[in-house]
Coordinates of C-alpha atoms and ligand atoms in Angstrom, one line a residue:
M46 CA -151.8 -53.0 23.8
S47 CA -149.6 -55.8 22.2
H48 CA -150.7 -58.8 24.0
P49 CA -149.1 -62.2 23.0
H50 CA -151.6 -64.3 20.8
P51 CA -152.4 -67.9 22.5
E52 CA -150.8 -69.6 19.0
L53 CA -147.3 -68.1 18.7
Q54 CA -145.3 -70.2 16.6
K55 CA -141.1 -70.5 16.2
P56 CA -140.4 -66.0 15.8
P57 CA -139.1 -65.5 12.4
R58 CA -135.4 -64.6 11.4
L59 CA -134.0 -61.1 13.6
P60 CA -133.7 -58.9 10.6
K61 CA -130.4 -57.4 11.1
N62 CA -131.0 -54.2 12.4
G63 CA -133.6 -55.7 14.6
L64 CA -132.9 -56.2 18.3
R65 CA -134.6 -59.1 19.9
V66 CA -135.9 -59.7 23.6
V67 CA -136.8 -62.2 25.2
G68 CA -138.2 -63.1 28.9
L69 CA -137.1 -66.8 29.9
G70 CA -138.8 -66.1 33.6
G71 CA -140.6 -63.5 35.5
L72 CA -142.8 -62.3 33.0
G73 CA -146.3 -63.6 34.2
E74 CA -144.7 -65.0 37.4
I75 CA -142.8 -63.7 40.6
G76 CA -139.0 -65.0 40.1
R77 CA -136.6 -66.9 38.3
N78 CA -135.8 -63.8 36.6
M79 CA -133.9 -63.6 33.2
T80 CA -134.1 -61.6 30.0
V81 CA -132.0 -62.0 26.3
F82 CA -130.7 -59.4 24.5
E83 CA -129.6 -61.0 20.9
H84 CA -128.2 -58.3 18.2
H85 CA -125.9 -59.0 15.2
G86 CA -125.7 -62.6 16.6
K87 CA -124.8 -62.3 19.6
L88 CA -126.5 -62.7 23.2
L89 CA -126.4 -60.4 26.4
I90 CA -128.6 -62.2 29.5
V91 CA -129.7 -59.9 32.2
D92 CA -130.4 -62.0 35.5
C93 CA -130.8 -65.8 35.9
G94 CA -133.1 -65.7 39.0
V95 CA -134.6 -68.6 40.4
L96 CA -138.6 -69.3 41.5
F97 CA -139.7 -70.7 44.4
P98 CA -142.0 -73.9 44.3
E99 CA -146.2 -73.7 45.7
E100 CA -147.9 -76.0 47.8
H101 CA -149.0 -77.9 44.2
Q102 CA -145.2 -78.4 43.1
P103 CA -144.1 -80.7 46.5
G104 CA -140.9 -81.9 46.6
I105 CA -139.5 -79.4 44.6
D106 CA -136.3 -77.3 45.7
V107 CA -136.1 -75.0 43.8
I108 CA -137.4 -73.7 39.6
L109 CA -135.3 -72.4 37.1
P110 CA -136.0 -70.6 33.6
D111 CA -135.4 -73.2 30.4
F112 CA -132.6 -72.5 28.8
S113 CA -133.4 -74.7 25.7
W114 CA -133.6 -71.6 23.4
I115 CA -129.7 -70.6 24.4
R116 CA -128.9 -73.7 25.0
D117 CA -127.1 -74.1 21.2
R118 CA -125.8 -70.3 21.3
L119 CA -124.4 -70.6 24.6
D120 CA -120.8 -69.8 23.1
S121 CA -122.4 -66.3 21.5
V122 CA -123.2 -65.0 25.3
V123 CA -120.9 -61.7 25.5
G124 CA -122.0 -61.4 29.4
L125 CA -124.7 -62.5 31.9
V126 CA -125.5 -58.8 34.2
L127 CA -126.9 -59.1 37.7
T128 CA -128.7 -56.4 38.8
H129 CA -128.5 -57.0 42.2
G130 CA -128.2 -60.0 44.5
H131 CA -131.6 -61.1 44.8
E132 CA -132.1 -65.2 45.1
D133 CA -134.7 -64.4 42.5
H134 CA -132.3 -62.9 40.1
I135 CA -129.1 -65.0 40.6
G136 CA -130.6 -68.2 41.7
G137 CA -130.2 -69.6 38.4
V138 CA -126.4 -68.5 37.9
P139 CA -124.9 -72.2 39.2
Y140 CA -127.3 -73.7 36.9
L141 CA -126.4 -71.8 33.7
L142 CA -122.3 -71.6 34.4
R143 CA -122.2 -75.2 34.6
E144 CA -123.6 -75.0 30.8
R145 CA -120.5 -72.8 29.8
A146 CA -118.2 -71.7 33.2
D147 CA -116.7 -69.0 31.2
I148 CA -119.8 -66.3 31.0
P149 CA -118.5 -63.2 32.1
V150 CA -120.6 -62.3 35.5
I151 CA -121.2 -58.9 35.3
G152 CA -122.6 -57.2 38.4
S153 CA -121.8 -54.6 41.6
R154 CA -119.4 -55.1 43.9
L155 CA -121.6 -57.0 47.2
T156 CA -123.7 -58.8 44.3
L157 CA -120.7 -60.5 42.4
A158 CA -119.6 -60.6 46.3
L159 CA -122.6 -62.9 46.8
I160 CA -123.2 -65.0 43.6
R161 CA -119.3 -66.1 44.6
E162 CA -119.7 -67.6 48.2
K163 CA -123.3 -69.0 46.0
L164 CA -120.4 -70.9 43.4
K165 CA -118.1 -71.9 45.6
E166 CA -121.0 -74.1 47.4
H167 CA -121.2 -75.6 43.5
R168 CA -117.4 -75.8 43.0
I169 CA -117.7 -73.1 40.3
V170 CA -115.0 -70.6 39.7
P171 CA -116.6 -67.5 37.7
K172 CA -115.5 -65.1 35.5
L173 CA -116.2 -61.9 37.9
H174 CA -116.2 -58.5 36.0
E175 CA -116.8 -55.9 38.2
V176 CA -119.0 -52.7 37.9
A177 CA -120.1 -49.3 39.6
E178 CA -122.7 -47.0 39.0
G179 CA -121.6 -44.4 36.1
D180 CA -119.3 -47.4 34.4
R181 CA -119.7 -47.8 30.4
K182 CA -118.5 -50.7 28.7
P183 CA -119.0 -52.5 25.7
Y184 CA -119.5 -56.2 25.8
G185 CA -119.5 -57.0 22.1
P186 CA -122.2 -55.1 20.1
F187 CA -124.4 -54.4 23.6
D188 CA -122.8 -50.8 25.3
L189 CA -123.5 -51.6 28.5
E190 CA -124.1 -48.3 30.9
F191 CA -124.8 -48.8 34.8
L192 CA -126.8 -46.3 36.9
A193 CA -127.5 -46.4 40.8
V194 CA -131.0 -48.3 42.1
N195 CA -132.0 -48.4 45.3
H196 CA -134.0 -51.8 46.6
S197 CA -134.3 -53.9 49.2
I198 CA -130.5 -55.0 49.4
P199 CA -127.9 -52.7 48.6
D200 CA -126.1 -51.7 45.4
G201 CA -128.7 -52.5 43.1
L202 CA -128.0 -51.6 39.3
A203 CA -130.2 -50.6 36.4
V204 CA -128.4 -51.1 32.6
G205 CA -128.6 -48.9 29.7
I206 CA -128.1 -50.8 26.6
R207 CA -127.0 -49.0 23.5
T208 CA -127.3 -51.4 20.2
S209 CA -127.2 -49.9 16.5
A210 CA -131.0 -50.9 16.7
G211 CA -131.7 -48.5 19.6
T212 CA -131.4 -47.9 23.2
V213 CA -132.8 -50.3 26.2
L214 CA -133.0 -49.0 29.7
H215 CA -133.6 -52.1 32.2
T216 CA -134.3 -51.1 35.3
G217 CA -134.3 -53.9 37.6
D218 CA -135.7 -54.1 41.2
F219 CA -136.3 -50.8 42.3
K220 CA -137.8 -48.0 44.0
M221 CA -137.3 -44.2 44.8
D222 CA -136.6 -44.5 48.5
Q223 CA -135.2 -40.5 49.1
F224 CA -134.1 -41.3 52.4
P225 CA -132.1 -44.7 51.9
L226 CA -129.5 -45.8 55.1
D227 CA -126.5 -45.7 52.6
R228 CA -128.2 -42.0 50.7
R229 CA -127.6 -44.0 47.3
I230 CA -130.7 -43.2 45.7
T231 CA -131.8 -44.2 42.4
D232 CA -130.2 -42.0 39.9
L233 CA -133.2 -40.6 38.0
R234 CA -130.5 -38.0 36.5
G235 CA -129.1 -40.6 34.4
F236 CA -132.9 -42.0 33.7
A237 CA -133.3 -38.3 32.8
R238 CA -129.8 -38.2 30.6
L239 CA -130.6 -41.5 28.7
G240 CA -134.4 -40.1 27.9
E241 CA -132.9 -37.4 26.6
E242 CA -130.8 -39.0 24.1
G243 CA -133.8 -41.5 23.0
V244 CA -135.2 -44.6 25.2
D245 CA -136.8 -47.1 22.5
L246 CA -137.2 -49.6 25.1
F247 CA -137.6 -49.5 28.3
L248 CA -138.2 -52.4 30.8
T249 CA -139.5 -51.6 34.2
D250 CA -140.3 -53.7 37.4
S251 CA -144.4 -54.1 37.6
T252 CA -143.6 -56.0 41.2
N253 CA -146.3 -52.9 43.1
A254 CA -147.4 -51.2 39.5
E255 CA -150.8 -51.9 41.4
V256 CA -150.0 -50.5 44.8
P257 CA -151.2 -46.5 44.3
G258 CA -149.0 -43.6 45.6
F259 CA -145.1 -44.5 46.5
T260 CA -143.4 -46.9 48.9
M261 CA -142.2 -45.6 52.0
S262 CA -138.6 -45.0 52.8
E263 CA -137.1 -47.5 54.9
R264 CA -136.2 -44.9 57.6
D265 CA -139.7 -44.6 58.8
L266 CA -139.6 -48.2 60.0
A267 CA -137.5 -46.6 62.9
P268 CA -140.5 -45.7 64.9
A269 CA -142.1 -49.2 65.4
I270 CA -138.2 -51.5 65.9
E271 CA -137.3 -48.2 68.5
Q272 CA -140.9 -49.6 70.4
V273 CA -140.0 -52.8 70.6
F274 CA -137.1 -52.0 71.8
R275 CA -138.1 -50.0 74.3
T276 CA -140.7 -52.5 75.7
A277 CA -139.7 -56.1 75.3
P278 CA -139.5 -57.9 78.5
R279 CA -136.6 -60.0 77.6
R280 CA -134.8 -61.5 74.8
I281 CA -135.8 -60.0 70.9
I282 CA -136.0 -62.4 68.2
V283 CA -135.9 -60.5 64.6
S284 CA -136.5 -62.7 61.5
S285 CA -136.0 -60.8 58.2
F286 CA -134.4 -62.2 54.8
A287 CA -130.8 -62.5 54.9
S288 CA -129.9 -59.9 52.3
H289 CA -131.7 -57.0 53.7
V290 CA -128.7 -54.9 55.1
H291 CA -130.2 -52.5 55.2
R292 CA -133.3 -53.4 57.8
I293 CA -130.9 -55.5 59.5
Q294 CA -128.9 -52.4 60.1
Q295 CA -131.6 -50.5 61.4
V296 CA -131.8 -53.5 64.4
L297 CA -128.4 -53.5 64.8
D298 CA -128.3 -49.5 65.6
T299 CA -131.5 -49.9 67.5
S300 CA -130.1 -52.9 69.6
H301 CA -126.7 -50.6 69.9
A302 CA -128.6 -48.2 71.6
H303 CA -130.6 -50.4 74.1
G304 CA -127.3 -52.3 75.4
R305 CA -128.2 -55.1 73.6
K306 CA -126.0 -57.8 71.7
V307 CA -126.4 -59.6 68.7
A308 CA -126.1 -63.0 67.6
F309 CA -126.6 -63.6 63.8
V310 CA -128.5 -67.1 63.3
G311 CA -128.5 -69.5 60.5
R312 CA -126.0 -70.2 57.9
S313 CA -127.2 -67.6 55.0
M314 CA -127.9 -65.2 57.8
V315 CA -124.0 -65.3 58.9
R316 CA -122.9 -65.8 55.6
N317 CA -123.8 -62.8 53.8
M318 CA -124.0 -60.6 57.2
G319 CA -120.3 -61.5 57.4
V320 CA -119.6 -60.2 53.2
A321 CA -122.2 -57.6 54.1
Q322 CA -119.9 -55.9 56.9
E323 CA -116.2 -57.5 55.3
L324 CA -117.2 -55.2 52.0
G325 CA -118.5 -51.9 54.5
Y326 CA -122.4 -52.6 53.6
L327 CA -123.1 -53.2 56.6
K328 CA -121.7 -51.1 59.7
V329 CA -121.1 -53.0 62.8
P330 CA -120.2 -51.0 66.2
K331 CA -117.5 -52.7 67.9
G332 CA -118.6 -55.4 69.8
L333 CA -121.9 -55.5 68.7
I334 CA -122.0 -59.2 67.3
V335 CA -121.3 -61.8 69.0
P336 CA -121.4 -65.7 68.8
L337 CA -125.0 -67.6 69.7
D338 CA -123.3 -69.3 72.9
Q339 CA -122.1 -66.2 74.4
L340 CA -125.3 -64.5 73.4
E341 CA -127.3 -66.8 75.9
K342 CA -124.9 -66.8 78.5
L343 CA -126.0 -62.8 79.1
P344 CA -129.4 -61.8 80.7
A345 CA -132.4 -62.0 78.5
H346 CA -132.9 -58.2 78.7
K347 CA -129.7 -58.1 76.9
A348 CA -130.0 -59.9 74.0
T349 CA -131.4 -59.7 70.5
L350 CA -131.0 -62.8 67.9
V351 CA -131.3 -61.9 64.0
C352 CA -132.2 -65.0 62.3
T353 CA -134.0 -66.2 58.8
G354 CA -137.1 -67.4 58.2
S355 CA -139.7 -65.0 57.7
Q356 CA -141.5 -66.8 55.2
G357 CA -142.4 -69.8 57.0
E358 CA -140.1 -71.6 55.4
P359 CA -140.0 -75.0 57.4
M360 CA -136.4 -75.4 57.3
A361 CA -135.5 -71.8 58.6
A362 CA -134.2 -71.2 62.2
L363 CA -137.6 -69.8 63.4
A364 CA -139.8 -72.0 62.3
R365 CA -137.2 -74.5 63.6
M366 CA -137.7 -72.4 67.2
A367 CA -141.5 -72.3 66.9
N368 CA -141.6 -76.6 66.3
R369 CA -139.4 -76.8 69.2
D370 CA -136.7 -78.2 66.9
H371 CA -134.3 -75.5 67.7
K372 CA -131.4 -75.2 70.9
I373 CA -133.2 -71.6 70.8
R374 CA -136.4 -72.2 73.2
V375 CA -138.7 -69.3 72.4
G376 CA -140.7 -68.9 75.5
E377 CA -142.6 -66.5 78.0
G378 CA -141.4 -62.9 77.3
D379 CA -140.3 -63.0 74.4
T380 CA -140.7 -60.8 71.4
I381 CA -140.3 -61.8 67.7
L382 CA -140.0 -59.4 65.0
M383 CA -140.6 -60.7 61.8
A384 CA -139.4 -57.6 59.5
S385 CA -140.5 -58.4 56.2
S386 CA -144.0 -59.1 54.6
A387 CA -145.1 -62.5 53.3
V388 CA -144.6 -63.5 49.5
P389 CA -147.0 -64.4 47.8
G390 CA -147.8 -67.5 48.6
N391 CA -146.5 -67.7 52.2
E392 CA -149.5 -66.6 53.6
N393 CA -150.5 -69.5 55.1
A394 CA -146.5 -70.8 56.3
I395 CA -146.2 -67.3 57.8
S396 CA -149.9 -67.2 60.1
G397 CA -149.3 -70.9 61.4
L398 CA -145.7 -69.5 62.0
I399 CA -147.3 -66.9 64.6
N400 CA -150.0 -69.4 65.8
N401 CA -147.0 -71.4 67.5
L402 CA -144.6 -68.9 68.2
S403 CA -147.6 -66.8 70.2
R404 CA -148.5 -70.6 71.7
W405 CA -145.1 -70.5 73.2
G406 CA -145.9 -67.3 75.0
A407 CA -144.1 -65.2 72.6
Q408 CA -145.0 -61.7 71.0
V409 CA -145.3 -61.5 67.7
V410 CA -144.9 -58.3 65.9
H411 CA -145.4 -58.5 62.3
K412 CA -146.3 -56.3 59.5
G413 CA -149.7 -56.9 60.2
N414 CA -149.7 -55.1 63.7
A415 CA -147.0 -52.3 63.4
K416 CA -145.1 -50.9 60.9
V417 CA -142.1 -52.7 60.7
H418 CA -141.9 -52.9 56.9
V419 CA -141.6 -51.5 53.6
S420 CA -141.3 -53.2 50.2
G421 CA -138.4 -52.9 47.9
H422 CA -140.2 -51.5 45.0
A423 CA -141.6 -49.1 43.3
S424 CA -145.2 -48.0 43.6
A425 CA -147.4 -46.6 40.6
G426 CA -146.6 -43.0 41.7
E427 CA -143.1 -43.8 41.4
L428 CA -143.1 -45.3 37.9
V429 CA -145.1 -42.8 36.3
Y430 CA -142.9 -40.4 37.4
C431 CA -140.3 -42.8 35.3
Y432 CA -142.9 -42.8 32.6
N433 CA -142.5 -39.1 32.3
I434 CA -138.6 -38.8 32.9
V435 CA -138.0 -41.2 30.4
K436 CA -140.3 -40.8 27.6
P437 CA -139.8 -44.1 26.2
R438 CA -140.6 -44.9 22.6
N439 CA -141.9 -48.6 23.5
V440 CA -142.1 -50.5 27.1
M441 CA -142.3 -54.0 28.3
P442 CA -143.6 -54.6 31.8
V443 CA -141.3 -56.9 33.5
H444 CA -141.1 -59.1 37.2
G445 CA -144.6 -59.5 37.7
E446 CA -147.9 -61.5 37.1
W447 CA -149.9 -61.2 34.7
R448 CA -152.2 -58.4 36.5
H449 CA -148.7 -56.4 37.6
L450 CA -147.5 -56.5 34.7
K451 CA -150.9 -54.9 32.7
A452 CA -151.0 -52.4 36.2
N453 CA -147.6 -51.1 34.8
A454 CA -148.8 -50.9 30.9
D455 CA -151.7 -49.1 31.7
L456 CA -149.3 -46.6 33.6
A457 CA -147.2 -46.1 30.9
V458 CA -150.2 -45.6 28.3
A459 CA -151.3 -42.7 30.8
T460 CA -148.0 -41.2 30.6
G461 CA -148.9 -40.8 27.0
V462 CA -146.7 -43.6 25.2
P463 CA -149.1 -44.8 22.7
E464 CA -150.8 -48.6 23.1
D465 CA -149.4 -50.3 20.2
H466 CA -145.9 -49.6 21.6
V467 CA -146.8 -51.3 25.0
V468 CA -145.9 -54.4 24.6
I469 CA -147.5 -57.2 27.6
A470 CA -145.2 -60.6 27.0
E471 CA -144.9 -63.9 29.0
D472 CA -142.2 -66.1 29.4
G473 CA -140.4 -66.9 26.4
V474 CA -142.7 -64.3 24.0
V475 CA -140.7 -63.3 21.8
V476 CA -140.4 -58.9 20.9
D477 CA -138.3 -57.5 18.2
L478 CA -137.7 -53.8 18.3
V479 CA -137.6 -53.1 14.5
D480 CA -136.9 -49.7 13.1
G481 CA -138.0 -48.0 16.6
H482 CA -141.4 -50.2 17.4
A483 CA -141.2 -53.1 19.7
K484 CA -144.0 -56.2 18.6
I485 CA -144.7 -59.3 19.6
V486 CA -143.5 -62.0 16.7
G487 CA -143.6 -65.3 18.3
K488 CA -143.0 -67.6 20.7
V489 CA -139.6 -70.1 22.2
R490 CA -139.7 -72.2 24.9
A491 CA -139.7 -71.4 28.5
G492 CA -141.1 -73.9 30.9
N493 CA -141.0 -74.8 34.6
V494 CA -137.7 -76.6 35.0
Y495 CA -137.7 -78.2 38.3
V496 CA -134.4 -78.6 40.5
D497 CA -135.0 -82.0 42.9
A498 CA -132.2 -82.4 45.5
Q499 CA -129.4 -83.3 42.8
T500 CA -131.3 -83.2 39.6
V501 CA -132.0 -81.2 37.0
G502 CA -135.0 -81.4 34.8
G503 CA -135.6 -84.5 36.1
A504 CA -139.0 -83.8 37.9
T505 CA -141.5 -83.6 35.4
E506 CA -145.0 -82.0 35.4
A507 CA -145.8 -85.5 35.0
T508 CA -144.2 -86.2 38.4
L509 CA -145.7 -83.6 40.1
K510 CA -148.8 -84.8 38.4
D511 CA -148.3 -88.4 40.2
R512 CA -146.7 -87.0 43.1
R513 CA -150.2 -84.4 44.1
T514 CA -152.3 -87.8 43.2
L515 CA -150.3 -90.1 45.6
A516 CA -150.9 -87.2 47.8
E517 CA -154.7 -86.5 47.4
E518 CA -155.9 -90.4 46.3
G519 CA -153.2 -92.6 47.1
V520 CA -151.6 -95.7 45.9
V521 CA -152.6 -99.3 45.0
T522 CA -150.6 -101.6 43.9
V523 CA -151.3 -104.3 41.9
L524 CA -149.8 -107.8 41.7
A525 CA -150.5 -110.1 39.0
I526 CA -148.9 -113.1 38.1
V527 CA -150.0 -113.5 34.0
D528 CA -150.0 -116.8 32.1
A529 CA -149.3 -114.3 29.0
D530 CA -150.2 -117.3 26.3
T531 CA -153.5 -117.7 27.5
G532 CA -154.6 -114.5 29.3
T533 CA -155.5 -115.8 32.8
L534 CA -154.3 -115.1 36.1
A535 CA -151.8 -117.6 37.2
D536 CA -153.4 -116.7 41.0
P537 CA -155.9 -114.3 41.9
P538 CA -153.7 -111.1 42.5
D539 CA -152.7 -108.6 45.2
F540 CA -153.7 -105.3 46.3
L541 CA -151.5 -103.1 48.7
V542 CA -153.2 -100.2 49.5
R543 CA -151.7 -97.2 51.1
G544 CA -153.1 -93.6 51.6
F545 CA -156.1 -95.2 50.6
V546 CA -159.4 -95.5 52.9
H547 CA -160.9 -98.4 51.6
E548 CA -159.7 -102.1 52.4
P549 CA -157.9 -104.1 49.8
N550 CA -160.9 -106.4 49.7
A551 CA -162.9 -104.1 48.4
F552 CA -160.9 -104.5 45.6
D553 CA -162.4 -108.3 45.0
P554 CA -164.8 -106.8 42.6
A555 CA -161.7 -105.5 40.5
V556 CA -160.5 -109.1 39.7
Q557 CA -163.0 -109.5 37.2
V558 CA -161.8 -106.2 35.3
I559 CA -158.2 -107.6 35.6
E560 CA -159.5 -111.0 33.4
K561 CA -161.0 -109.3 31.1
T562 CA -158.6 -107.0 30.2
L563 CA -156.0 -109.8 30.6
A564 CA -158.6 -111.7 27.8
R565 CA -159.2 -108.9 25.6
A566 CA -155.2 -108.6 25.4
A567 CA -154.0 -111.7 24.6
A568 CA -157.2 -111.9 21.9
E569 CA -154.8 -108.7 20.5
G570 CA -151.7 -110.6 20.7
I571 CA -150.2 -108.4 23.5
G572 CA -148.3 -110.2 25.7
D573 CA -146.0 -107.8 27.1
P574 CA -145.7 -107.0 30.1
Q575 CA -145.3 -103.8 30.0
Q576 CA -148.2 -102.7 27.9
L577 CA -150.0 -105.1 30.0
E578 CA -149.4 -103.1 32.8
Q579 CA -150.8 -99.8 31.2
M580 CA -153.6 -101.5 30.0
L581 CA -154.6 -103.0 33.6
S582 CA -153.9 -99.2 34.9
R583 CA -156.3 -97.5 32.3
E584 CA -159.0 -100.2 33.1
I585 CA -158.6 -100.7 37.4
G586 CA -158.4 -96.9 37.5
R587 CA -161.9 -96.3 35.1
W588 CA -163.1 -99.2 37.6
A589 CA -161.9 -97.5 40.8
H590 CA -163.0 -94.1 39.3
R591 CA -167.0 -96.3 39.4
A592 CA -166.5 -97.5 42.7
F593 CA -165.1 -95.3 44.9
R594 CA -165.3 -91.9 43.1
R595 CA -161.8 -91.5 43.4
S596 CA -158.7 -92.1 41.1
P597 CA -155.6 -93.0 43.3
L598 CA -152.5 -93.9 41.6
I599 CA -152.2 -97.4 40.3
I600 CA -149.2 -99.5 39.6
P601 CA -150.2 -102.9 38.4
L602 CA -146.5 -105.2 38.4
V603 CA -147.3 -108.1 36.0
I604 CA -145.4 -111.1 36.5
D605 CA -145.2 -113.7 33.9
A606 CA -146.1 -117.3 35.0
Ligands
ZN117 ZN1 -135.3 -57.7 44.2

């Protein structure tokens, strides 16, 4: 198996007959999926998503792929294909289009409707190219064919990319539900047809590669959902991803059958369901949906609420209800149906949410105590079928942490793909397909780009390190009035302490450290306040670590006397 070497360098020039593939996100992590293809001097991008921050990234809204590798060549981008409308595939689009607004954005009807709404908020009018399964259309040297795939949002597409260097099949996110609500199944006949023609490189979804067997059908949730509606004595509050049209369809249908009215709660839920209903993806019986204020006037056993917040996001409707920070008061007899599973990293937040909701007397039905969720991704069994059907010459697993990529690679090898034709690449690793063989040839920059409120890239790893230090160790500000000529303190220094357990007078012995440091600086002819601050920060930090076994953030302020 081909693994990236830790000291990979800048890649060589791409041979004329070669196809270059670089994942700028989604390889080695779940989220911010973005794959760039280069051929004959042109670039094709598949997806541009965001990654949601974890606890060790405080204050960050979302994380973007690093565009620096393509920034100087945005004019060569012939198109941006969006495989489906999930945030981890489309969330980064506004930030890419800020750099070049007229990149053709190619996707299915629902995907484009969702991105159009999102771009409105960013005041960007995109160039949208709507495609559907079965369409074939060239973009520069890339001859694209779109195939239907089934996933946890409707209207997903896989993309076949024919080039003079070979043919690529990129699945996007997919699974193989044989009985989806919309009867639109993953086009295995199309996969087979492309396989027959010859697939030189197969990029396939690794998210569930470690899960044995087959992902259950969305329809298998019907009995558990029915059970909730049959037994709930009062209100039912359902939380789900705002894009899971089929899950919400099941909730609407069951509500209707039990004579309950439904209100959508939360901006993204209202917006997305509006779009899905308008385009016919969500089928709503007449009179079923009512505004929230009307629903509140109905008897509790006639009411269903559908809201966001299934991941414990603090600002989403469900968490605010649990914290009594929402006009909807959860109480005794309410039933909460959490119709989703935890995205890795969110388990603690979700557990806290379940505790809070239960504390108010609500009955919480979740994945842990009822069959109310199935995954949106193909399990190992489905992936093996795909390898056997497509018979790819080379395989590059995508969408997953290292363990998922490795598990998917192992499946490819088990079906007979030669080991040296299976490439495990992390973000930024450059893979060239030349003469029918895909190989790792180098690495480009692909770090985290942090969005922090209005700034993109302003917050860096150093910022996050400071924030973590502030959170865990506290901060000590040292105000020193210095006579730079003599290198002496004009007054005793002041210590201001926040989030640090020791009193300011615990720093009295540090005065000697400051005096020594200033004397040394004067001897070396250093009088610049900024340089003095750096020296003081280092020396006081060392002293504090010796004295307290803690490393607070030290902020010296040197004022010239
Ligand atoms: Zn997805």
